[in-house]
Amino acid sequence: DCFNTGIGVFGTDNLTVEDNVVHHTVGPSIRVAGKFNSLLRNLAVYSISIHTYDGREDKSNIHWPGAIEVHEAQDVILINNTVAGSERFGYKLDGEKCTDYSPGTSTGNEVHGAWHGVHLHYEEGLPFCAMLSGFLIWKNYDYGIFTYCQPSVIVDHVIAVDNTVGMFPNVWGPPALSHLTADKYFILRHSLIVGTSPNHDCGEDSIIPYARQPYGGIGAKKAPGGTLVFKCSFLCRSCNVAPEMQL
């Protein structure tokens, strides 16, 4: 119960962070840099955003935290960690090296109750290709997985359930004014996406979280109306939201 990061690892290599419970932090619960560090069986609960903490409504600051942040780390190992509630992202990371086999260095990780479950953004990712593998992602307010990075992306062995949008993949670059081209791709394999599970509660799950209220115009768009709405499982440039469907 503090006003900053619960566990921070900086300038340290080959450290194991295991079996911790971090609750009620302003900013990341666990933030790790350095090389060859491992996060094993940690629980991060209720990571609060500084942008809306204590009545603030800071809409201009784009540095949104993750409950578990490892995007500054190299060759990090993530195994059996859980994020249960974050006012921004669950995991903010670079992913792992792309391979044809699984599991890799990341497996058994879970996130629910965040805006974005797993977030890989502008300057994040590994050279050429980044892989997101071994995540259970459920009941996140906007996106289960959000990518907007330069390298190609592979999503492998992921289960995404009851997120407004299961996955929102974007890959960008080179800049248009450079007049260069590049072969890039997004691959989804060995994964399960469930738009709306039998346990979905339209009333309870449509409540706008307190920290989300000042940002009503951004994020995933929910399908309008209806007593039961099937959410968009996979959002791309050629689709918007799932059509209204009633049972």
mmCIF file of C-alpha atoms in Angstrom:
data_model
loop_
_atom_site.group_PDB
_atom_site.id
_atom_site.type_symbol
_atom_site.label_atom_id
_atom_site.label_comp_id
_atom_site.label_asym_id
_atom_site.label_seq_id
_atom_site.Cartn_x
_atom_site.Cartn_y
_atom_site.Cartn_z
ATOM 1 C CA ASP A 1 0.000 0.000 0.000
ATOM 2 C CA CYS A 2 2.340 2.697 -1.264
ATOM 3 C CA PHE A 3 2.706 5.662 -3.608
ATOM 4 C CA ASN A 4 5.177 4.215 -6.082
ATOM 5 C CA THR A 5 6.459 0.915 -7.449
ATOM 6 C CA GLY A 6 6.235 -2.034 -5.064
ATOM 7 C CA ILE A 7 9.284 -3.978 -6.321
ATOM 8 C CA GLY A 8 11.869 -2.346 -8.591
ATOM 9 C CA VAL A 9 14.913 -4.051 -10.110
ATOM 10 C CA PHE A 10 17.448 -1.744 -11.784
ATOM 11 C CA GLY A 11 21.122 -2.231 -12.656
ATOM 12 C CA THR A 12 20.884 -5.843 -11.482
ATOM 13 C CA ASP A 13 21.289 -9.048 -13.519
ATOM 14 C CA ASN A 14 20.447 -12.716 -12.848
ATOM 15 C CA LEU A 15 17.987 -11.938 -10.046
ATOM 16 C CA THR A 16 14.937 -14.072 -9.256
ATOM 17 C CA VAL A 17 11.794 -12.301 -7.994
ATOM 18 C CA GLU A 18 9.417 -15.008 -6.780
ATOM 19 C CA ASP A 19 6.308 -15.656 -4.645
ATOM 20 C CA ASN A 20 5.496 -12.021 -3.869
ATOM 21 C CA VAL A 21 2.121 -10.330 -3.424
ATOM 22 C CA VAL A 22 2.132 -6.607 -4.292
ATOM 23 C CA HIS A 23 -1.091 -4.712 -3.555
ATOM 24 C CA HIS A 24 -2.231 -1.106 -4.112
ATOM 25 C CA THR A 25 0.647 0.707 -5.789
ATOM 26 C CA VAL A 26 0.528 4.014 -7.644
ATOM 27 C CA GLY A 27 2.249 3.018 -10.863
ATOM 28 C CA PRO A 28 3.764 -0.408 -11.595
ATOM 29 C CA SER A 29 3.480 -3.129 -8.980
ATOM 30 C CA ILE A 30 6.685 -4.757 -10.247
ATOM 31 C CA ARG A 31 9.168 -3.051 -12.575
ATOM 32 C CA VAL A 32 12.217 -4.949 -13.815
ATOM 33 C CA ALA A 33 15.202 -3.889 -15.931
ATOM 34 C CA GLY A 34 18.625 -5.559 -16.295
ATOM 35 C CA LYS A 35 19.525 -8.862 -17.961
ATOM 36 C CA PHE A 36 18.471 -12.474 -17.350
ATOM 37 C CA ASN A 37 16.158 -11.651 -14.454
ATOM 38 C CA SER A 38 13.235 -13.968 -13.635
ATOM 39 C CA LEU A 39 9.720 -13.301 -12.320
ATOM 40 C CA LEU A 40 8.142 -16.460 -10.912
ATOM 41 C CA ARG A 41 4.702 -16.882 -9.283
ATOM 42 C CA ASN A 42 4.127 -13.235 -8.336
ATOM 43 C CA LEU A 43 0.702 -11.655 -7.794
ATOM 44 C CA ALA A 44 0.110 -7.970 -8.594
ATOM 45 C CA VAL A 45 -3.202 -6.597 -7.319
ATOM 46 C CA TYR A 46 -4.632 -3.139 -8.025
ATOM 47 C CA SER A 47 -2.048 -1.032 -9.832
ATOM 48 C CA ILE A 48 -3.333 2.558 -9.724
ATOM 49 C CA SER A 49 -2.603 5.113 -12.437
ATOM 50 C CA ILE A 50 -0.982 8.389 -11.373
ATOM 51 C CA HIS A 51 -3.023 10.136 -14.082
ATOM 52 C CA THR A 52 -6.305 9.715 -12.221
ATOM 53 C CA TYR A 53 -5.023 9.123 -8.695
ATOM 54 C CA ASP A 54 -6.563 11.271 -5.962
ATOM 55 C CA GLY A 55 -8.987 13.070 -8.287
ATOM 56 C CA ARG A 56 -6.553 13.927 -11.080
ATOM 57 C CA GLU A 57 -7.664 13.923 -14.726
ATOM 58 C CA ASP A 58 -4.362 14.022 -16.603
ATOM 59 C CA LYS A 59 -5.270 13.215 -20.206
ATOM 60 C CA SER A 60 -2.072 14.385 -21.909
ATOM 61 C CA ASN A 61 0.521 12.080 -20.322
ATOM 62 C CA ILE A 62 1.084 9.106 -22.656
ATOM 63 C CA HIS A 63 3.405 7.200 -20.296
ATOM 64 C CA TRP A 64 0.875 4.698 -19.044
ATOM 65 C CA PRO A 65 2.215 2.087 -16.604
ATOM 66 C CA GLY A 66 1.779 -1.654 -16.523
ATOM 67 C CA ALA A 67 1.222 -3.580 -13.308
ATOM 68 C CA ILE A 68 4.195 -5.743 -14.321
ATOM 69 C CA GLU A 69 6.676 -3.824 -16.463
ATOM 70 C CA VAL A 70 9.573 -5.696 -18.055
ATOM 71 C CA HIS A 71 9.982 -3.789 -21.328
ATOM 72 C CA GLU A 72 13.270 -2.329 -20.072
ATOM 73 C CA ALA A 73 14.680 -5.796 -19.332
ATOM 74 C CA GLN A 74 16.653 -8.110 -21.618
ATOM 75 C CA ASP A 75 16.031 -11.866 -21.768
ATOM 76 C CA VAL A 76 13.563 -11.743 -18.887
ATOM 77 C CA ILE A 77 11.764 -14.936 -17.825
ATOM 78 C CA LEU A 78 8.059 -14.703 -16.892
ATOM 79 C CA ILE A 79 6.441 -17.826 -15.431
ATOM 80 C CA ASN A 80 3.114 -18.194 -13.561
ATOM 81 C CA ASN A 81 2.615 -14.530 -12.661
ATOM 82 C CA THR A 82 -0.836 -12.974 -12.222
ATOM 83 C CA VAL A 83 -2.134 -9.416 -12.565
ATOM 84 C CA ALA A 84 -5.526 -8.878 -10.920
ATOM 85 C CA GLY A 85 -6.561 -5.277 -11.507
ATOM 86 C CA SER A 86 -4.681 -2.450 -13.216
ATOM 87 C CA GLU A 87 -5.883 1.023 -14.133
ATOM 88 C CA ARG A 88 -3.786 0.902 -17.295
ATOM 89 C CA PHE A 89 -1.930 -2.219 -18.533
ATOM 90 C CA GLY A 90 -1.455 -5.671 -17.085
ATOM 91 C CA TYR A 91 1.908 -6.543 -18.659
ATOM 92 C CA LYS A 92 4.075 -3.971 -20.464
ATOM 93 C CA LEU A 93 6.798 -5.913 -22.221
ATOM 94 C CA ASP A 94 8.932 -6.514 -25.318
ATOM 95 C CA GLY A 95 7.870 -10.118 -25.812
ATOM 96 C CA GLU A 96 10.304 -12.952 -26.379
ATOM 97 C CA LYS A 97 12.322 -14.166 -29.334
ATOM 98 C CA CYS A 98 10.180 -15.704 -32.052
ATOM 99 C CA THR A 99 10.471 -19.487 -32.330
ATOM 100 C CA ASP A 100 8.533 -22.387 -33.823
ATOM 101 C CA TYR A 101 8.138 -24.118 -30.470
ATOM 102 C CA SER A 102 6.394 -23.435 -27.180
ATOM 103 C CA PRO A 103 6.536 -22.902 -24.289
ATOM 104 C CA GLY A 104 9.303 -20.358 -24.408
ATOM 105 C CA THR A 105 10.619 -18.095 -21.664
ATOM 106 C CA SER A 106 7.086 -16.885 -20.894
ATOM 107 C CA THR A 107 4.365 -19.311 -19.813
ATOM 108 C CA GLY A 108 1.489 -19.651 -17.350
ATOM 109 C CA ASN A 109 0.927 -15.895 -16.923
ATOM 110 C CA GLU A 110 -2.542 -14.430 -16.307
ATOM 111 C CA VAL A 111 -4.180 -11.001 -16.342
ATOM 112 C CA HIS A 112 -7.680 -9.716 -15.736
ATOM 113 C CA GLY A 113 -9.218 -6.400 -14.756
ATOM 114 C CA ALA A 114 -6.868 -4.124 -16.734
ATOM 115 C CA TRP A 115 -7.476 -1.701 -19.604
ATOM 116 C CA HIS A 116 -5.082 -3.667 -21.824
ATOM 117 C CA GLY A 117 -4.106 -7.138 -20.689
ATOM 118 C CA VAL A 118 -0.797 -7.346 -22.593
ATOM 119 C CA HIS A 119 0.638 -4.198 -24.177
ATOM 120 C CA LEU A 120 3.489 -3.918 -26.688
ATOM 121 C CA HIS A 121 3.775 -0.369 -27.972
ATOM 122 C CA TYR A 122 5.713 2.101 -30.169
ATOM 123 C CA GLU A 123 9.339 1.641 -29.137
ATOM 124 C CA GLU A 124 8.878 -1.790 -27.602
ATOM 125 C CA GLY A 125 9.489 -5.225 -29.044
ATOM 126 C CA LEU A 126 12.576 -7.154 -30.140
ATOM 127 C CA PRO A 127 14.489 -6.679 -33.403
ATOM 128 C CA PHE A 128 12.608 -8.098 -36.412
ATOM 129 C CA CYS A 129 10.079 -10.240 -34.480
ATOM 130 C CA ALA A 130 8.519 -10.381 -30.998
ATOM 131 C CA MET A 131 6.455 -13.284 -29.643
ATOM 132 C CA LEU A 132 3.732 -13.157 -26.985
ATOM 133 C CA SER A 133 3.199 -16.640 -25.602
ATOM 134 C CA GLY A 134 1.595 -18.446 -22.684
ATOM 135 C CA PHE A 135 -0.976 -15.895 -21.439
ATOM 136 C CA LEU A 136 -4.482 -16.301 -20.021
ATOM 137 C CA ILE A 137 -6.182 -12.939 -20.615
ATOM 138 C CA TRP A 138 -9.744 -12.350 -19.453
ATOM 139 C CA LYS A 139 -12.195 -9.562 -18.605
ATOM 140 C CA ASN A 140 -9.997 -6.636 -19.609
ATOM 141 C CA TYR A 141 -11.854 -3.420 -20.307
ATOM 142 C CA ASP A 142 -10.478 -2.535 -23.759
ATOM 143 C CA TYR A 143 -8.094 -5.048 -25.321
ATOM 144 C CA GLY A 144 -6.760 -8.442 -24.356
ATOM 145 C CA ILE A 145 -3.605 -7.920 -26.427
ATOM 146 C CA PHE A 146 -2.637 -4.563 -27.936
ATOM 147 C CA THR A 147 0.394 -4.251 -30.229
ATOM 148 C CA TYR A 148 1.568 -1.151 -32.057
ATOM 149 C CA CYS A 149 5.238 -1.873 -32.613
ATOM 150 C CA GLN A 150 7.849 -1.961 -35.386
ATOM 151 C CA PRO A 151 8.803 -5.664 -35.380
ATOM 152 C CA SER A 152 6.605 -8.459 -36.688
ATOM 153 C CA VAL A 153 4.522 -10.196 -34.017
ATOM 154 C CA ILE A 154 3.632 -13.820 -33.258
ATOM 155 C CA VAL A 155 0.915 -14.632 -30.695
ATOM 156 C CA ASP A 156 1.157 -18.256 -29.602
ATOM 157 C CA HIS A 157 -0.643 -20.390 -26.991
ATOM 158 C CA VAL A 158 -2.835 -17.561 -25.702
ATOM 159 C CA ILE A 159 -6.369 -17.785 -24.277
ATOM 160 C CA ALA A 160 -8.359 -14.524 -24.435
ATOM 161 C CA VAL A 161 -11.882 -14.498 -22.946
ATOM 162 C CA ASP A 162 -14.462 -11.755 -22.216
ATOM 163 C CA ASN A 163 -12.310 -8.838 -23.342
ATOM 164 C CA THR A 164 -14.107 -6.052 -25.222
ATOM 165 C CA VAL A 165 -11.673 -6.756 -28.078
ATOM 166 C CA GLY A 166 -9.639 -9.937 -27.850
ATOM 167 C CA MET A 167 -6.656 -8.706 -29.880
ATOM 168 C CA PHE A 168 -5.786 -5.463 -31.644
ATOM 169 C CA PRO A 169 -2.618 -6.129 -33.690
ATOM 170 C CA ASN A 170 -0.765 -3.317 -35.465
ATOM 171 C CA VAL A 171 2.760 -3.365 -36.927
ATOM 172 C CA TRP A 172 4.267 -0.158 -38.307
ATOM 173 C CA GLY A 173 7.346 1.137 -40.117
ATOM 174 C CA PRO A 174 9.392 2.148 -41.995
ATOM 175 C CA PRO A 175 8.139 5.739 -41.902
ATOM 176 C CA ALA A 176 6.194 6.656 -45.028
ATOM 177 C CA LEU A 177 8.430 9.618 -45.871
ATOM 178 C CA SER A 178 11.489 7.342 -45.978
ATOM 179 C CA HIS A 179 10.029 5.670 -49.115
ATOM 180 C CA LEU A 180 11.308 2.312 -47.867
ATOM 181 C CA THR A 181 9.412 -0.965 -47.624
ATOM 182 C CA ALA A 182 9.666 -3.971 -45.321
ATOM 183 C CA ASP A 183 8.125 -7.440 -45.173
ATOM 184 C CA LYS A 184 6.304 -7.753 -41.851
ATOM 185 C CA TYR A 185 3.603 -9.999 -40.475
ATOM 186 C CA PHE A 186 1.287 -10.839 -37.589
ATOM 187 C CA ILE A 187 0.793 -14.563 -36.884
ATOM 188 C CA LEU A 188 -1.826 -15.968 -34.518
ATOM 189 C CA ARG A 189 -1.449 -19.680 -33.756
ATOM 190 C CA HIS A 190 -2.465 -22.330 -31.202
ATOM 191 C CA SER A 191 -4.733 -19.835 -29.435
ATOM 192 C CA LEU A 192 -8.350 -19.544 -28.290
ATOM 193 C CA ILE A 193 -10.408 -16.339 -28.417
ATOM 194 C CA VAL A 194 -13.832 -16.236 -26.743
ATOM 195 C CA GLY A 195 -15.823 -13.049 -27.284
ATOM 196 C CA THR A 196 -18.456 -13.644 -24.618
ATOM 197 C CA SER A 197 -18.411 -16.569 -22.208
ATOM 198 C CA PRO A 198 -21.475 -18.002 -20.426
ATOM 199 C CA ASN A 199 -20.330 -16.198 -17.264
ATOM 200 C CA HIS A 200 -20.447 -12.763 -18.906
ATOM 201 C CA ASP A 201 -22.781 -10.360 -17.082
ATOM 202 C CA CYS A 202 -23.912 -7.523 -19.365
ATOM 203 C CA GLY A 203 -24.805 -5.247 -16.451
ATOM 204 C CA GLU A 204 -21.795 -5.798 -14.240
ATOM 205 C CA ASP A 205 -19.218 -6.048 -17.031
ATOM 206 C CA SER A 206 -20.372 -2.820 -18.699
ATOM 207 C CA ILE A 207 -19.677 -0.641 -15.640
ATOM 208 C CA ILE A 208 -17.110 2.027 -16.520
ATOM 209 C CA PRO A 209 -14.226 1.940 -13.988
ATOM 210 C CA TYR A 210 -13.561 5.162 -12.085
ATOM 211 C CA ALA A 211 -10.136 5.705 -13.657
ATOM 212 C CA ARG A 212 -11.588 5.156 -17.144
ATOM 213 C CA GLN A 213 -14.350 7.759 -16.916
ATOM 214 C CA PRO A 214 -12.232 10.812 -17.939
ATOM 215 C CA TYR A 215 -11.152 8.936 -21.089
ATOM 216 C CA GLY A 216 -14.548 8.156 -22.567
ATOM 217 C CA GLY A 217 -13.533 8.871 -26.165
ATOM 218 C CA ILE A 218 -10.626 6.462 -26.451
ATOM 219 C CA GLY A 219 -10.116 2.715 -26.408
ATOM 220 C CA ALA A 220 -12.201 -0.140 -27.715
ATOM 221 C CA LYS A 221 -15.727 0.618 -28.871
ATOM 222 C CA LYS A 222 -18.458 -1.635 -27.542
ATOM 223 C CA ALA A 223 -21.286 -2.769 -29.791
ATOM 224 C CA PRO A 224 -24.423 -0.709 -29.124
ATOM 225 C CA GLY A 225 -27.633 -1.897 -27.483
ATOM 226 C CA GLY A 226 -29.056 -5.378 -27.145
ATOM 227 C CA THR A 227 -29.683 -7.602 -24.176
ATOM 228 C CA LEU A 228 -26.698 -9.746 -25.080
ATOM 229 C CA VAL A 229 -23.861 -8.453 -27.229
ATOM 230 C CA PHE A 230 -21.127 -10.637 -28.658
ATOM 231 C CA LYS A 231 -17.894 -8.714 -28.427
ATOM 232 C CA CYS A 232 -15.370 -8.317 -31.225
ATOM 233 C CA SER A 233 -12.830 -11.073 -30.769
ATOM 234 C CA PHE A 234 -10.307 -9.789 -33.282
ATOM 235 C CA LEU A 235 -10.072 -6.159 -34.400
ATOM 236 C CA CYS A 236 -8.163 -5.206 -37.529
ATOM 237 C CA ARG A 237 -8.180 -2.379 -40.051
ATOM 238 C CA SER A 238 -10.999 -3.945 -42.038
ATOM 239 C CA CYS A 239 -13.450 -4.421 -39.159
ATOM 240 C CA ASN A 240 -14.840 -2.355 -36.351
ATOM 241 C CA VAL A 241 -17.026 -3.978 -33.714
ATOM 242 C CA ALA A 242 -19.031 -7.154 -33.672
ATOM 243 C CA PRO A 243 -22.602 -6.694 -34.933
ATOM 244 C CA GLU A 244 -25.415 -6.628 -32.428
ATOM 245 C CA MET A 245 -26.721 -10.128 -31.823
ATOM 246 C CA GLN A 246 -29.541 -11.069 -29.478
ATOM 247 C CA LEU A 247 -30.569 -14.427 -28.095
#
